[in-house]
Short mmCIF file of C-alpha atoms in Angstrom, two decimals:
data_model
loop_
_atom_site.label_atom_id
_atom_site.label_comp_id
_atom_site.label_asym_id
_atom_site.label_seq_id
_atom_site.Cartn_x
_atom_site.Cartn_y
_atom_site.Cartn_z
CA MET F 1 7.11 14.56 -5.43
CA PHE F 2 6.47 11.52 -7.53
CA TRP F 3 6.97 8.70 -5.89
CA GLN F 4 3.23 9.66 -3.39
CA TRP F 5 1.03 9.04 -6.34
CA GLN F 6 -0.46 6.00 -6.34
CA ARG F 7 -0.95 3.05 -8.86
CA PRO F 8 -3.63 -0.45 -8.16
CA LEU F 9 -1.06 -2.68 -9.01
CA ALA F 10 1.41 -1.99 -5.25
CA LEU F 11 3.81 -4.71 -4.56
CA PRO F 12 4.08 -4.93 -0.59
CA ALA F 13 5.44 -2.90 1.05
CA GLN F 14 8.13 -5.34 2.57
CA VAL F 15 9.66 -5.73 -0.74
CA GLY F 16 10.75 -2.27 -1.54
CA ARG F 17 12.21 -1.72 2.09
CA GLY F 18 14.31 -5.21 1.33
CA TRP F 19 15.57 -4.10 -1.98
CA ALA F 20 16.51 -0.53 -0.35
CA ILE F 21 17.90 -2.01 2.70
CA GLY F 22 20.40 -4.10 0.38
CA LEU F 23 20.71 -1.09 -2.24
CA GLY F 24 21.97 0.81 0.67
CA ALA F 25 23.61 -1.84 3.07
CA GLY F 26 25.93 -2.45 -0.43
CA ILE F 27 26.95 1.07 -0.85
CA ALA F 28 28.01 0.89 3.21
CA TRP F 29 29.85 -2.23 2.41
CA LEU F 30 31.83 -0.15 -0.17
CA ALA F 31 32.14 2.76 2.08
CA SER F 32 34.13 0.57 5.58
CA TRP F 33 36.37 0.16 1.73
CA PRO F 34 40.15 2.08 2.46
CA ALA F 35 38.57 4.62 -0.44
CA LEU F 36 40.80 3.26 -2.90
CA ALA F 37 42.29 6.48 -2.97
CA HIS F 38 39.64 7.04 -5.04
CA HIS F 39 41.85 6.40 -8.20
CA ALA F 40 40.84 4.16 -10.51
CA LEU F 41 44.66 3.68 -11.47
CA GLY F 42 45.49 3.33 -8.52
CA GLY F 43 46.81 6.12 -7.79
CA ARG F 44 48.67 6.42 -10.46
CA LEU F 45 48.00 9.77 -12.65
CA PRO F 46 46.48 9.01 -15.92
CA ALA F 47 49.04 9.76 -18.97
CA THR F 48 47.02 9.56 -21.54
CA GLY F 49 43.28 11.21 -22.67
CA TRP F 50 41.98 7.03 -22.39
CA GLU F 51 43.52 6.86 -19.42
CA GLY F 52 42.12 10.51 -18.06
CA PHE F 53 38.75 8.98 -19.48
CA LEU F 54 38.47 5.56 -17.29
CA SER F 55 40.47 7.28 -14.21
CA GLY F 56 36.78 10.17 -15.11
CA LEU F 57 34.38 6.87 -15.71
CA ALA F 58 35.29 4.91 -12.26
CA HIS F 59 35.98 7.57 -9.76
CA PRO F 60 32.16 8.14 -8.45
CA VAL F 61 31.59 4.39 -9.31
CA ILE F 62 34.52 3.73 -6.47
CA GLY F 63 33.72 6.30 -4.35
CA PRO F 64 30.90 6.12 -2.09
CA ASP F 65 30.52 9.54 -1.15
CA HIS F 66 30.08 10.51 -4.67
CA LEU F 67 27.85 7.47 -5.83
CA ALA F 68 25.13 7.79 -2.95
CA PHE F 69 24.77 11.26 -3.89
CA VAL F 70 24.96 10.75 -7.74
CA VAL F 71 21.95 7.93 -7.14
CA ALA F 72 20.31 10.33 -4.47
CA ILE F 73 19.71 13.42 -7.17
CA GLY F 74 18.84 10.90 -9.50
CA LEU F 75 16.11 9.94 -7.24
CA ILE F 76 14.93 13.05 -5.89
CA ALA F 77 14.95 14.55 -9.77
CA ALA F 78 11.86 11.99 -10.74
CA GLY F 79 8.84 13.46 -11.07
CA GLN F 80 9.76 17.02 -10.83
CA PRO F 81 9.33 19.63 -13.17
CA TRP F 82 13.17 19.69 -14.60
CA ARG F 83 13.59 16.36 -13.75
CA TYR F 84 16.91 16.40 -15.98
CA GLY F 85 18.13 19.54 -15.47
CA ILE F 86 18.08 18.97 -11.74
CA PRO F 87 20.87 15.80 -11.97
CA LEU F 88 22.54 18.35 -15.09
CA GLY F 89 23.11 21.00 -12.59
CA PHE F 90 25.31 18.46 -9.91
CA VAL F 91 26.98 17.83 -13.13
CA LEU F 92 28.10 21.17 -14.51
CA ALA F 93 28.85 22.83 -10.92
CA GLY F 94 31.36 19.74 -10.22
CA LEU F 95 33.14 20.65 -13.70
CA VAL F 96 33.18 23.80 -11.77
CA GLY F 97 34.40 22.65 -8.76
CA THR F 98 37.43 20.54 -10.80
CA GLY F 99 38.23 23.87 -12.81
CA ILE F 100 38.60 25.55 -9.03
CA HIS F 101 41.01 23.28 -8.13
CA LEU F 102 42.77 22.13 -10.97
CA ALA F 103 44.28 26.54 -11.20
CA GLY F 104 45.41 25.78 -7.21
CA TRP F 105 42.65 28.26 -5.91
CA ASP F 106 41.49 26.51 -2.08
CA PRO F 107 37.76 28.47 -1.84
CA LEU F 108 35.81 25.41 -0.78
CA GLY F 109 37.04 24.60 2.98
CA LEU F 110 35.88 21.61 5.24
CA THR F 111 35.39 19.65 1.53
CA GLU F 112 34.88 16.08 2.68
CA LEU F 113 32.87 17.61 5.06
CA ALA F 114 30.26 19.03 2.97
CA ILE F 115 30.22 16.75 1.09
CA ALA F 116 28.67 14.51 3.80
CA CYS F 117 26.58 16.89 4.55
CA SER F 118 24.83 16.87 1.34
CA ILE F 119 24.81 13.13 0.88
CA VAL F 120 23.23 13.34 4.30
CA LEU F 121 21.08 16.34 3.48
CA PHE F 122 19.45 15.15 0.45
CA GLY F 123 18.85 10.88 1.91
CA LEU F 124 17.05 13.79 4.57
CA LEU F 125 15.28 15.34 1.14
CA LEU F 126 13.96 11.83 -0.16
CA VAL F 127 12.66 9.92 3.09
CA GLN F 128 10.59 13.45 3.93
CA SER F 129 7.26 13.31 1.99
CA ARG F 130 6.50 17.07 1.00
CA GLN F 131 7.14 18.88 -2.54
CA ILE F 132 9.96 20.92 -2.92
CA PRO F 133 10.60 23.04 -5.76
CA SER F 134 13.09 22.22 -8.53
CA TRP F 135 14.64 25.29 -8.30
CA LEU F 136 16.17 24.67 -4.94
CA LEU F 137 16.65 20.89 -5.59
CA LEU F 138 18.63 22.65 -8.28
CA LEU F 139 19.85 25.99 -5.92
CA TRP F 140 21.00 22.40 -4.13
CA GLY F 141 22.05 20.29 -6.24
CA SER F 142 25.29 22.64 -7.63
CA LEU F 143 26.29 23.81 -4.45
CA ALA F 144 27.28 20.49 -3.70
CA GLY F 145 28.76 19.96 -7.24
CA LEU F 146 30.52 22.70 -6.48
CA PHE F 147 32.24 20.30 -3.75
CA HIS F 148 31.95 17.44 -5.13
CA GLY F 149 34.10 18.27 -8.29
CA TYR F 150 36.56 19.71 -6.32
CA ALA F 151 37.54 17.09 -4.74
CA TYR F 152 37.81 14.61 -8.20
CA ALA F 153 39.99 16.74 -8.97
CA GLU F 154 42.51 15.33 -6.57
CA ALA F 155 42.55 12.22 -8.73
CA ILE F 156 44.88 14.46 -11.48
CA ILE F 157 46.47 17.02 -10.04
CA GLY F 158 49.52 17.13 -12.18
CA ALA F 159 47.99 15.36 -15.17
CA GLU F 160 48.42 17.50 -19.13
CA PRO F 161 46.25 18.49 -19.93
CA MET F 162 44.68 16.00 -22.13
CA PRO F 163 44.49 13.29 -19.64
CA TRP F 164 42.76 16.17 -17.72
CA LEU F 165 39.97 16.78 -20.50
CA GLY F 166 39.74 13.03 -21.26
CA TYR F 167 38.87 12.85 -16.56
CA LEU F 168 36.41 15.11 -17.13
CA LEU F 169 34.39 14.15 -20.03
CA GLY F 170 34.78 10.37 -18.33
CA LEU F 171 33.48 12.06 -14.95
CA SER F 172 30.37 13.83 -16.59
CA THR F 173 29.62 11.51 -18.55
CA VAL F 174 29.66 8.28 -16.07
CA GLN F 175 27.85 10.54 -13.67
CA TYR F 176 24.98 12.08 -15.77
CA GLY F 177 23.95 8.50 -16.93
CA VAL F 178 24.22 6.73 -12.68
CA ALA F 179 21.76 9.72 -11.85
CA LEU F 180 19.58 8.59 -15.33
CA LEU F 181 19.86 5.36 -14.29
CA ALA F 182 18.34 5.81 -10.55
CA LEU F 183 15.48 8.71 -11.58
CA TRP F 184 13.98 6.16 -14.38
CA ALA F 185 13.75 3.45 -11.53
CA ALA F 186 12.25 6.32 -9.28
CA GLU F 187 9.68 6.90 -12.18
CA THR F 188 9.70 3.00 -12.91
CA TRP F 189 9.38 1.03 -9.30
CA ALA F 190 8.44 3.41 -6.22
CA GLU F 191 4.86 3.79 -7.77
CA ARG F 192 4.81 -0.18 -7.79
CA ILE F 193 6.31 0.03 -4.25
CA PRO F 194 5.57 1.50 -1.72
CA GLY F 195 8.48 2.57 0.88
CA LEU F 196 11.18 2.07 -1.89
CA ILE F 197 11.65 5.57 -1.82
CA ARG F 198 11.96 6.62 1.74
CA SER F 199 13.55 3.43 2.39
CA ALA F 200 16.63 4.28 -0.15
CA GLY F 201 16.70 8.00 1.62
CA TRP F 202 17.46 6.43 5.02
CA MET F 203 20.04 4.51 3.61
CA ILE F 204 21.42 6.98 1.48
CA ALA F 205 21.45 9.45 5.03
CA ILE F 206 23.15 6.65 6.54
CA VAL F 207 26.06 6.33 4.32
CA GLY F 208 26.00 10.53 4.64
CA ALA F 209 26.43 9.82 8.09
CA ILE F 210 29.22 7.51 8.19
CA PHE F 211 31.15 10.14 5.90
CA LEU F 212 30.49 12.57 8.18
CA THR F 213 31.38 10.63 10.90
CA LEU F 214 35.19 10.32 9.67
CA ALA F 215 35.28 13.71 8.06
CA VAL F 216 34.83 15.24 11.85
CA VAL F 217 37.45 12.70 13.11
CA SER F 218 39.64 13.62 10.90
CA SER F 219 39.49 16.61 10.87
#
């Protein structure tokens, strides 16, 4: 993977571990919130296209489980031949998952459990050092996207077409933007700070484990 490469100007490993631990601690702290119902509008359905857009922008940001996965898929795409396609596959599959829920279908049982497992999986993939084929990351990321997108739809069930179209636009924009930001950070800093990606992977896996525990307890 990209972070296996070495550069002569490497910062101490303690800096990378400290930075990643701080980031992960912030995400874990967010995970302890009462979830804000995963709504940017305080639980109220968006009534306009603009409100739908704002709700879509906020959903993966105020939902620490979704945020952790979006960051993870951006980090793991760094240095891959399909580095822009891997997070894009997740985003597009998320739209499909949202559409499945809006259509009233219920083929994706145990959604929260699957989401938590996806976070743990991608966190652990970041920890290990073996090269993973791009097509496999695309496949796994897209499968995870179906479940994440299915959960996203809860914010707009019952809304009119314009608000949920705005929601889907905002949701896609922010997810791909956050993933690309994480990808850029990995390609910019991971080679200079040894252990950065691995430490971030452990923190993401811990966040996933927290949500996995909550999903099991509540199921």
